[in-house]
């Protein structure tokens, strides 16, 4: 099974087994996503701009990215969004929106 | 190919083709992730707590979640994190950390 | 001295006394602000929509809002922004943008 | 009147005049704060680490910081938090927590 569908199904089972579904409305889960992105930010905020993550810091960073991913798939599931389809569609739109010939090496405003 | 590996590879190609790699350090991408989560929040901030997303709002919401996903996979790639492995490991740890017998129907602090 | 100017001056002294100025570029401080807003979110994410904060939770919430405020004034100082003037100007623009006669009791998109 | 008390009173009047109070629960306002911090992040995400904000970018940045400030004072008011007292108390605790003799020029984890 594809990664995201697998994670979505497992997060749903995890939630239902604990009867946590009543906590998982879109606003509460968006706040949870915000909290996890905040933890990602705290890990890198004082690093040099060209820092390369290694060792324990890289492991902790991966752990926080995992939290973001788990809430993201859960939020998509609750919102009735097909995250794989949405991601692929957005990537295609970005490829069309930022032609290589125009944007090569130019800082995008919102890539 | 699995979803996340596929998206990671395509985002890397997208970035390299535009020579945007020099913009994609971990701090800049974490700020980009923050920006996209902010757009997700703006879509739902004034909705009723029990709102169900439908139609155009659901489509726009999915579009914003897609932006979060694309930056998340890009950030993991730049940080050298295997997002699939990190996500599965974290889910397993959460299953161990929140035993069903203890946490059923109890609001978790950080599920 | 006005609150925000006082806090700005004290945060600048706090930073200079510790020679932390080299960490306080606008991107790093925006990440720090993101981290603190994430902590605010984590405190309320699973609460009922109509929750009223009291006691210890209210104190912890105030403590997190304080962190947001301190980084906000520091970020404004580093960015050369007069936060008081910017806040008053924005409030005036919002008053003009959302006429009472039109917006009374209507959910704003971005109030 | 002190800045923050003034802004708090004006935001309360702004809200009551539009009967928007029913939208301003702590979770919704925290989402609004998240959205505004996201807009701050989007303005600086691709800038060089040592970027100095000037001209139009500085003005737009100040405008976004103002949005963060306005929602922050509104959120504190709704939560029953005295933001001035909380900010001063937190600053004092930080001064005690990070002695100059120990932390001079050392990157703090969470200053």
Tab-separated table of C-alpha atoms in Angstrom:
chain	number	residue	atom	x	y	z
A	1	UNK	CA	0.000	0.000	0.000
A	2	UNK	CA	1.221	3.510	-0.728
A	3	UNK	CA	2.896	5.378	2.153
A	4	UNK	CA	0.343	8.069	2.645
A	5	UNK	CA	-2.658	5.796	2.395
A	6	UNK	CA	-0.999	3.420	4.840
A	7	UNK	CA	-0.220	6.182	7.314
A	8	UNK	CA	-3.725	7.592	6.912
A	9	UNK	CA	-5.306	4.216	7.661
A	10	UNK	CA	-3.048	3.585	10.644
A	11	UNK	CA	-3.657	7.039	12.103
A	12	UNK	CA	-7.393	6.491	11.708
A	13	UNK	CA	-7.158	3.149	13.509
A	14	UNK	CA	-4.959	4.719	16.189
A	15	UNK	CA	-7.549	7.444	16.716
A	16	UNK	CA	-10.603	5.201	16.679
A	17	UNK	CA	-9.062	2.664	19.069
A	18	UNK	CA	-8.617	5.476	21.612
A	19	UNK	CA	-11.930	7.142	20.797
A	20	UNK	CA	-10.032	10.351	20.078
A	21	UNK	CA	-12.098	11.146	16.997
A	22	UNK	CA	-14.160	13.684	18.906
A	23	UNK	CA	-10.992	15.727	19.502
A	24	UNK	CA	-10.016	15.591	15.826
A	25	UNK	CA	-12.007	18.371	14.195
A	26	UNK	CA	-10.213	20.396	11.506
A	27	UNK	CA	-9.505	23.368	13.764
A	28	UNK	CA	-8.048	21.282	16.599
A	29	UNK	CA	-5.880	19.290	14.190
A	30	UNK	CA	-4.684	22.464	12.485
A	31	UNK	CA	-3.634	23.727	15.930
A	32	UNK	CA	-1.834	20.419	16.516
A	33	UNK	CA	-0.080	20.802	13.153
A	34	UNK	CA	0.921	24.330	14.185
A	35	UNK	CA	2.357	23.000	17.425
A	36	UNK	CA	4.488	20.433	15.632
A	37	UNK	CA	5.784	22.916	13.055
A	38	UNK	CA	6.702	25.108	16.007
A	39	UNK	CA	8.804	22.272	17.421
A	40	UNK	CA	10.546	21.896	14.054
A	41	UNK	CA	11.299	25.630	14.097
A	42	UNK	CA	12.693	25.535	17.641
A	43	UNK	CA	15.242	22.914	16.617
A	44	UNK	CA	16.787	25.046	13.894
A	45	UNK	CA	16.078	28.656	14.893
A	46	UNK	CA	19.553	29.484	16.196
A	47	UNK	CA	21.556	27.382	13.771
A	48	UNK	CA	23.799	29.012	11.162
A	49	UNK	CA	21.997	29.477	7.847
A	50	UNK	CA	24.185	26.853	6.163
A	51	UNK	CA	23.903	24.305	8.957
A	52	UNK	CA	23.907	20.649	7.935
A	53	UNK	CA	21.906	18.426	10.284
A	54	UNK	CA	23.740	15.399	11.636
A	55	UNK	CA	23.656	12.893	14.463
A	56	UNK	CA	21.289	13.499	17.337
A	57	UNK	CA	20.006	16.806	15.999
A	58	UNK	CA	19.149	15.191	12.666
A	59	UNK	CA	17.344	12.378	14.497
A	60	UNK	CA	15.345	14.820	16.619
A	61	UNK	CA	14.560	16.870	13.524
A	62	UNK	CA	13.296	13.747	11.742
A	63	UNK	CA	11.195	12.948	14.781
A	64	UNK	CA	9.529	16.372	14.628
A	65	UNK	CA	8.991	16.136	10.861
A	66	UNK	CA	7.298	12.794	11.546
A	67	UNK	CA	4.878	14.484	13.935
A	68	UNK	CA	4.055	17.042	11.257
A	69	UNK	CA	3.470	14.245	8.737
A	70	UNK	CA	1.209	12.246	11.059
A	71	UNK	CA	-1.003	15.224	11.863
A	72	UNK	CA	-1.018	16.265	8.216
A	73	UNK	CA	-2.340	12.898	7.037
A	74	UNK	CA	-4.840	12.834	9.899
A	75	UNK	CA	-6.042	16.347	9.094
A	76	UNK	CA	-6.417	15.465	5.411
A	77	UNK	CA	-8.408	12.356	6.330
A	78	UNK	CA	-10.754	14.285	8.617
A	79	UNK	CA	-11.178	17.006	5.982
A	80	UNK	CA	-11.989	14.436	3.290
A	81	UNK	CA	-8.920	15.419	1.264
A	82	UNK	CA	-6.992	12.932	-0.878
A	83	UNK	CA	-3.524	14.109	0.067
A	84	UNK	CA	-1.708	12.133	-2.629
A	85	UNK	CA	-3.921	13.498	-5.397
A	86	UNK	CA	-3.751	17.014	-3.967
A	87	UNK	CA	0.034	16.867	-3.714
A	88	UNK	CA	0.532	15.599	-7.248
A	89	UNK	CA	-1.901	18.160	-8.649
A	90	UNK	CA	-0.158	20.993	-6.824
A	91	UNK	CA	3.256	19.866	-7.970
A	92	UNK	CA	2.023	19.853	-11.569
A	93	UNK	CA	0.589	23.352	-11.169
A	94	UNK	CA	3.884	24.578	-9.717
A	95	UNK	CA	5.770	23.100	-12.668
A	96	UNK	CA	3.466	25.028	-15.002
A	97	UNK	CA	3.481	28.192	-12.901
A	98	UNK	CA	7.269	28.446	-12.664
A	99	UNK	CA	8.676	27.727	-16.150
A	100	UNK	CA	12.330	26.742	-15.952
A	101	UNK	CA	13.233	29.228	-18.675
A	102	UNK	CA	11.857	32.113	-16.615
A	103	UNK	CA	12.611	31.120	-13.041
A	104	UNK	CA	16.015	29.464	-13.268
A	105	UNK	CA	18.073	30.763	-10.336
A	106	UNK	CA	15.540	33.487	-9.531
A	107	UNK	CA	14.240	33.494	-5.975
A	108	UNK	CA	10.537	32.621	-6.196
A	109	UNK	CA	8.149	34.548	-4.001
A	110	UNK	CA	6.118	31.453	-3.091
A	111	UNK	CA	7.495	28.366	-4.870
B	1	UNK	CA	7.195	3.954	-6.328
B	2	UNK	CA	5.869	4.926	-2.915
B	3	UNK	CA	4.078	8.297	-2.645
B	4	UNK	CA	6.555	10.057	-0.434
B	5	UNK	CA	9.622	8.847	-2.280
B	6	UNK	CA	7.982	9.852	-5.536
B	7	UNK	CA	7.086	13.311	-4.282
B	8	UNK	CA	10.560	13.718	-2.780
B	9	UNK	CA	12.221	12.846	-6.077
B	10	UNK	CA	9.932	15.125	-8.070
B	11	UNK	CA	10.426	18.043	-5.693
B	12	UNK	CA	14.179	17.553	-5.934
B	13	UNK	CA	14.023	17.583	-9.741
B	14	UNK	CA	11.727	20.612	-9.635
B	15	UNK	CA	14.230	22.422	-7.433
B	16	UNK	CA	17.352	21.439	-9.348
B	17	UNK	CA	15.842	22.304	-12.725
B	18	UNK	CA	15.264	25.867	-11.450
B	19	UNK	CA	18.551	26.019	-9.533
B	20	UNK	CA	16.568	26.834	-6.392
B	21	UNK	CA	18.656	24.526	-4.194
B	22	UNK	CA	20.614	27.455	-2.803
B	23	UNK	CA	17.367	28.836	-1.346
B	24	UNK	CA	16.467	25.496	0.231
B	25	UNK	CA	18.401	25.424	3.497
B	26	UNK	CA	16.603	23.941	6.512
B	27	UNK	CA	15.767	27.295	8.074
B	28	UNK	CA	14.318	28.785	4.884
B	29	UNK	CA	12.259	25.667	4.203
B	30	UNK	CA	10.997	25.616	7.789
B	31	UNK	CA	9.843	29.208	7.275
B	32	UNK	CA	8.142	28.121	4.040
B	33	UNK	CA	6.433	25.282	5.923
B	34	UNK	CA	5.312	27.813	8.534
B	35	UNK	CA	3.852	30.008	5.831
B	36	UNK	CA	1.831	27.163	4.349
B	37	UNK	CA	0.508	26.002	7.720
B	38	UNK	CA	-0.529	29.612	8.267
B	39	UNK	CA	-2.566	29.471	5.065
B	40	UNK	CA	-4.243	26.279	6.268
B	41	UNK	CA	-5.109	28.034	9.536
B	42	UNK	CA	-6.551	31.075	7.773
B	43	UNK	CA	-9.007	28.872	5.892
B	44	UNK	CA	-10.568	27.422	9.032
B	45	UNK	CA	-9.983	30.017	11.764
B	46	UNK	CA	-13.512	31.447	11.809
B	47	UNK	CA	-15.410	28.254	11.059
B	48	UNK	CA	-17.636	26.639	13.688
B	49	UNK	CA	-15.782	23.992	15.681
B	50	UNK	CA	-17.866	21.216	14.131
B	51	UNK	CA	-17.559	22.503	10.564
B	52	UNK	CA	-17.438	19.883	7.812
B	53	UNK	CA	-15.427	20.989	4.786
B	54	UNK	CA	-17.199	20.716	1.449
B	55	UNK	CA	-17.081	22.011	-2.103
B	56	UNK	CA	-14.797	24.924	-2.878
B	57	UNK	CA	-13.580	25.334	0.699
B	58	UNK	CA	-12.614	21.670	0.852
B	59	UNK	CA	-10.760	22.008	-2.458
B	60	UNK	CA	-8.871	25.097	-1.263
B	61	UNK	CA	-8.100	23.339	2.010
B	62	UNK	CA	-6.706	20.345	0.120
B	63	UNK	CA	-4.642	22.715	-1.975
B	64	UNK	CA	-3.075	24.232	1.145
B	65	UNK	CA	-2.459	20.818	2.709
B	66	UNK	CA	-0.689	19.895	-0.531
B	67	UNK	CA	1.646	22.877	-0.123
B	68	UNK	CA	2.440	21.727	3.405
B	69	UNK	CA	3.156	18.216	2.138
B	70	UNK	CA	5.426	19.396	-0.685
B	71	UNK	CA	7.539	21.570	1.611
B	72	UNK	CA	7.591	18.837	4.234
B	73	UNK	CA	9.030	16.251	1.834
B	74	UNK	CA	11.477	18.831	0.481
B	75	UNK	CA	12.596	19.792	3.982
B	76	UNK	CA	13.067	16.137	4.941
B	77	UNK	CA	15.124	15.566	1.784
B	78	UNK	CA	17.382	18.553	2.470
B	79	UNK	CA	17.761	17.509	6.115
B	80	UNK	CA	18.688	13.955	5.125
B	81	UNK	CA	15.643	12.528	6.878
B	82	UNK	CA	13.822	9.405	5.636
B	83	UNK	CA	10.296	10.694	6.175
B	84	UNK	CA	8.594	7.336	5.671
B	85	UNK	CA	10.806	5.594	8.214
B	86	UNK	CA	10.511	8.509	10.658
B	87	UNK	CA	6.723	8.549	10.332
B	88	UNK	CA	6.323	4.816	10.855
B	89	UNK	CA	8.714	4.845	13.824
B	90	UNK	CA	6.858	7.732	15.439
B	91	UNK	CA	3.485	6.090	14.914
B	92	UNK	CA	4.785	2.946	16.612
B	93	UNK	CA	6.125	4.969	19.522
B	94	UNK	CA	2.781	6.740	19.883
B	95	UNK	CA	0.986	3.389	19.922
B	96	UNK	CA	3.276	2.293	22.771
B	97	UNK	CA	3.112	5.635	24.581
B	98	UNK	CA	-0.675	5.839	24.607
B	99	UNK	CA	-1.992	2.392	25.569
B	100	UNK	CA	-5.619	1.986	24.547
B	101	UNK	CA	-6.549	0.706	28.003
B	102	UNK	CA	-5.301	3.917	29.605
B	103	UNK	CA	-6.086	6.587	27.044
B	104	UNK	CA	-9.434	5.517	25.631
B	105	UNK	CA	-11.577	8.652	25.370
B	106	UNK	CA	-9.145	10.708	27.469
B	107	UNK	CA	-7.913	13.903	25.864
B	108	UNK	CA	-4.211	13.374	25.225
B	109	UNK	CA	-1.849	16.228	25.914
B	110	UNK	CA	0.144	15.679	22.707
B	111	UNK	CA	-1.206	12.683	20.785
C	1	UNK	CA	7.727	54.761	29.144
C	2	UNK	CA	5.183	53.009	26.959
C	3	UNK	CA	4.930	49.223	27.293
C	4	UNK	CA	6.208	48.250	23.901
C	5	UNK	CA	9.076	50.721	23.872
C	6	UNK	CA	10.035	49.571	27.345
C	7	UNK	CA	9.937	45.908	26.405
C	8	UNK	CA	11.846	46.644	23.204
C	9	UNK	CA	14.592	48.441	25.105
C	10	UNK	CA	14.825	45.731	27.750
C	11	UNK	CA	14.952	42.932	25.165
C	12	UNK	CA	17.709	44.812	23.346
C	13	UNK	CA	19.707	45.169	26.574
C	14	UNK	CA	19.045	41.505	27.402
C	15	UNK	CA	20.368	40.501	23.994
C	16	UNK	CA	23.390	42.770	23.957
C	17	UNK	CA	24.447	41.808	27.483
C	18	UNK	CA	24.622	38.179	26.321
C	19	UNK	CA	26.079	39.011	22.906
C	20	UNK	CA	23.161	37.171	21.318
C	21	UNK	CA	22.670	39.792	18.626
C	22	UNK	CA	24.442	37.657	16.059
C	23	UNK	CA	21.707	35.017	16.479
C	24	UNK	CA	18.933	37.591	16.071
C	25	UNK	CA	18.530	38.002	12.330
C	26	UNK	CA	14.979	38.351	11.005
C	27	UNK	CA	14.743	34.755	9.784
C	28	UNK	CA	15.964	33.232	13.048
C	29	UNK	CA	13.656	35.425	15.114
C	30	UNK	CA	10.707	34.589	12.856
C	31	UNK	CA	11.459	30.906	13.507
C	32	UNK	CA	11.580	31.658	17.248
C	33	UNK	CA	8.220	33.425	16.973
C	34	UNK	CA	6.863	30.374	15.139
C	35	UNK	CA	8.086	28.130	17.936
C	36	UNK	CA	6.348	30.178	20.591
C	37	UNK	CA	3.061	30.362	18.682
C	38	UNK	CA	3.325	26.587	18.387
C	39	UNK	CA	3.524	26.341	22.174
C	40	UNK	CA	0.426	28.531	22.472
C	41	UNK	CA	-1.380	26.201	20.051
C	42	UNK	CA	-0.362	23.078	21.968
C	43	UNK	CA	-1.970	24.421	25.129
C	44	UNK	CA	-5.411	24.814	23.588
C	45	UNK	CA	-5.517	22.328	20.699
C	46	UNK	CA	-7.660	19.701	22.436
C	47	UNK	CA	-9.831	22.024	24.483
C	48	UNK	CA	-13.549	22.374	23.745
C	49	UNK	CA	-14.247	25.275	21.376
C	50	UNK	CA	-15.965	27.240	24.143
C	51	UNK	CA	-13.284	26.589	26.759
C	52	UNK	CA	-12.633	29.379	29.262
C	53	UNK	CA	-9.042	29.455	30.509
C	54	UNK	CA	-8.617	29.454	34.276
C	55	UNK	CA	-6.091	28.684	37.001
C	56	UNK	CA	-2.876	26.945	36.020
C	57	UNK	CA	-3.804	26.603	32.350
C	58	UNK	CA	-4.527	30.326	32.121
C	59	UNK	CA	-1.174	31.076	33.780
C	60	UNK	CA	0.703	28.797	31.395
C	61	UNK	CA	-1.178	30.313	28.471
C	62	UNK	CA	-0.193	33.818	29.616
C	63	UNK	CA	3.387	32.631	29.917
C	64	UNK	CA	3.383	31.452	26.299
C	65	UNK	CA	1.715	34.644	25.072
C	66	UNK	CA	4.497	36.515	26.867
C	67	UNK	CA	7.108	34.590	24.875
C	68	UNK	CA	5.321	35.527	21.660
C	69	UNK	CA	5.262	39.174	22.728
C	70	UNK	CA	8.948	39.260	23.654
C	71	UNK	CA	10.067	37.767	20.346
C	72	UNK	CA	7.635	40.001	18.469
C	73	UNK	CA	9.092	43.192	19.949
C	74	UNK	CA	12.619	41.876	19.408
C	75	UNK	CA	11.862	40.988	15.793
C	76	UNK	CA	10.340	44.416	15.172
C	77	UNK	CA	13.405	46.084	16.698
C	78	UNK	CA	15.813	44.075	14.535
C	79	UNK	CA	13.694	44.758	11.444
C	80	UNK	CA	13.625	48.484	12.164
C	81	UNK	CA	9.855	48.471	12.567
C	82	UNK	CA	8.016	50.824	14.959
C	83	UNK	CA	5.571	48.263	16.308
C	84	UNK	CA	3.329	50.782	18.065
C	85	UNK	CA	2.935	52.914	14.951
C	86	UNK	CA	2.437	49.848	12.757
C	87	UNK	CA	-0.193	48.442	15.112
C	88	UNK	CA	-2.157	51.674	15.333
C	89	UNK	CA	-2.015	52.171	11.562
C	90	UNK	CA	-3.218	48.636	10.915
C	91	UNK	CA	-6.047	48.972	13.411
C	92	UNK	CA	-7.181	52.154	11.652
C	93	UNK	CA	-7.053	50.406	8.267
C	94	UNK	CA	-9.094	47.502	9.622
C	95	UNK	CA	-11.695	49.937	10.966
C	96	UNK	CA	-11.964	51.446	7.474
C	97	UNK	CA	-11.840	48.096	5.700
C	98	UNK	CA	-14.615	46.507	7.728
C	99	UNK	CA	-17.413	49.080	8.066
C	100	UNK	CA	-19.693	48.238	10.952
C	101	UNK	CA	-22.756	48.673	8.768
C	102	UNK	CA	-21.541	45.980	6.374
C	103	UNK	CA	-19.727	43.525	8.621
C	104	UNK	CA	-21.834	43.459	11.764
C	105	UNK	CA	-22.131	39.840	12.840
C	106	UNK	CA	-20.740	38.575	9.522
C	107	UNK	CA	-17.750	36.274	9.787
C	108	UNK	CA	-14.831	38.167	8.273
C	109	UNK	CA	-12.446	36.256	6.072
C	110	UNK	CA	-9.357	37.900	7.572
C	111	UNK	CA	-10.378	40.440	10.243
D	1	UNK	CA	-2.632	55.058	28.319
D	2	UNK	CA	-0.024	52.356	27.842
D	3	UNK	CA	0.325	50.922	24.331
D	4	UNK	CA	-0.865	47.420	25.026
D	5	UNK	CA	-3.807	48.464	27.173
D	6	UNK	CA	-4.799	50.964	24.506
D	7	UNK	CA	-4.572	48.413	21.705
D	8	UNK	CA	-6.441	45.881	23.823
D	9	UNK	CA	-9.281	48.320	24.473
D	10	UNK	CA	-9.480	49.376	20.831
D	11	UNK	CA	-9.472	45.789	19.571
D	12	UNK	CA	-12.241	44.979	22.027
D	13	UNK	CA	-14.309	47.930	20.793
D	14	UNK	CA	-13.551	46.971	17.183
D	15	UNK	CA	-14.779	43.448	17.873
D	16	UNK	CA	-17.874	44.395	19.840
D	17	UNK	CA	-18.970	47.013	17.327
D	18	UNK	CA	-19.003	44.291	14.663
D	19	UNK	CA	-20.418	41.633	16.968
D	20	UNK	CA	-17.436	39.452	16.137
D	21	UNK	CA	-16.959	38.329	19.733
D	22	UNK	CA	-18.634	35.001	19.035
D	23	UNK	CA	-15.829	34.218	16.529
D	24	UNK	CA	-13.132	35.132	19.042
D	25	UNK	CA	-12.672	32.033	21.169
D	26	UNK	CA	-9.103	31.143	22.154
D	27	UNK	CA	-8.728	28.388	19.556
D	28	UNK	CA	-9.978	30.514	16.666
D	29	UNK	CA	-7.769	33.440	17.677
D	30	UNK	CA	-4.756	31.149	18.042
D	31	UNK	CA	-5.406	29.975	14.481
D	32	UNK	CA	-5.616	33.619	13.393
D	33	UNK	CA	-2.302	34.312	15.138
D	34	UNK	CA	-0.827	31.300	13.321
D	35	UNK	CA	-2.025	32.682	10.011
D	36	UNK	CA	-0.409	36.044	10.609
D	37	UNK	CA	2.905	34.540	11.723
D	38	UNK	CA	2.769	32.509	8.532
D	39	UNK	CA	2.504	35.722	6.534
D	40	UNK	CA	5.532	37.110	8.367
D	41	UNK	CA	7.452	33.942	7.488
D	42	UNK	CA	6.485	34.130	3.803
D	43	UNK	CA	7.992	37.614	3.543
D	44	UNK	CA	11.449	36.533	4.684
D	45	UNK	CA	11.687	32.822	3.833
D	46	UNK	CA	13.869	33.193	0.732
D	47	UNK	CA	15.938	36.153	1.861
D	48	UNK	CA	19.655	35.770	2.594
D	49	UNK	CA	20.304	35.063	6.278
D	50	UNK	CA	21.915	38.485	6.753
D	51	UNK	CA	19.221	40.411	4.884
D	52	UNK	CA	18.431	43.911	6.169
D	53	UNK	CA	14.827	44.932	5.585
D	54	UNK	CA	14.326	48.243	3.809
D	55	UNK	CA	11.757	50.217	1.833
D	56	UNK	CA	8.626	48.429	0.696
D	57	UNK	CA	9.640	45.061	2.133
D	58	UNK	CA	10.248	46.623	5.537
D	59	UNK	CA	6.846	48.335	5.366
D	60	UNK	CA	5.083	45.104	4.421
D	61	UNK	CA	6.966	43.291	7.176
D	62	UNK	CA	5.852	45.909	9.715
D	63	UNK	CA	2.316	45.508	8.461
D	64	UNK	CA	2.419	41.759	9.109
D	65	UNK	CA	4.011	42.224	12.537
D	66	UNK	CA	1.140	44.592	13.309
D	67	UNK	CA	-1.369	41.856	12.478
D	68	UNK	CA	0.453	39.516	14.848
D	69	UNK	CA	0.366	42.167	17.575
D	70	UNK	CA	-3.327	42.907	17.147
D	71	UNK	CA	-4.330	39.251	17.356
D	72	UNK	CA	-1.954	38.723	20.256
D	73	UNK	CA	-3.525	41.481	22.346
D	74	UNK	CA	-6.991	40.283	21.375
D	75	UNK	CA	-6.144	36.696	22.310
D	76	UNK	CA	-4.715	37.798	25.656
D	77	UNK	CA	-7.862	39.828	26.358
D	78	UNK	CA	-10.164	36.911	25.550
D	79	UNK	CA	-8.008	34.559	27.648
D	80	UNK	CA	-8.069	36.938	30.599
D	81	UNK	CA	-4.300	37.408	30.456
D	82	UNK	CA	-2.598	40.682	31.451
D	83	UNK	CA	-0.097	40.754	28.604
D	84	UNK	CA	2.025	43.551	30.046
D	85	UNK	CA	2.412	41.803	33.404
D	86	UNK	CA	3.047	38.445	31.731
D	87	UNK	CA	5.681	39.952	29.420
D	88	UNK	CA	7.531	41.724	32.215
D	89	UNK	CA	7.440	38.628	34.426
D	90	UNK	CA	8.772	36.439	31.627
D	91	UNK	CA	11.548	38.885	30.805
D	92	UNK	CA	12.603	38.848	34.461
D	93	UNK	CA	12.602	35.049	34.502
D	94	UNK	CA	14.700	34.951	31.340
D	95	UNK	CA	17.195	37.353	32.916
D	96	UNK	CA	17.490	34.994	35.880
D	97	UNK	CA	17.503	31.852	33.767
D	98	UNK	CA	20.290	32.982	31.448
D	99	UNK	CA	22.995	34.562	33.625
D	100	UNK	CA	25.265	36.788	31.580
D	101	UNK	CA	28.352	35.149	33.037
D	102	UNK	CA	27.253	31.748	31.746
D	103	UNK	CA	25.475	32.528	28.494
D	104	UNK	CA	27.527	35.331	27.000
D	105	UNK	CA	27.909	34.559	23.292
D	106	UNK	CA	26.592	31.021	23.700
D	107	UNK	CA	23.646	30.108	21.519
D	108	UNK	CA	20.707	29.586	23.858
D	109	UNK	CA	18.374	26.700	23.169
D	110	UNK	CA	15.255	28.795	23.795
D	111	UNK	CA	16.230	32.376	24.758
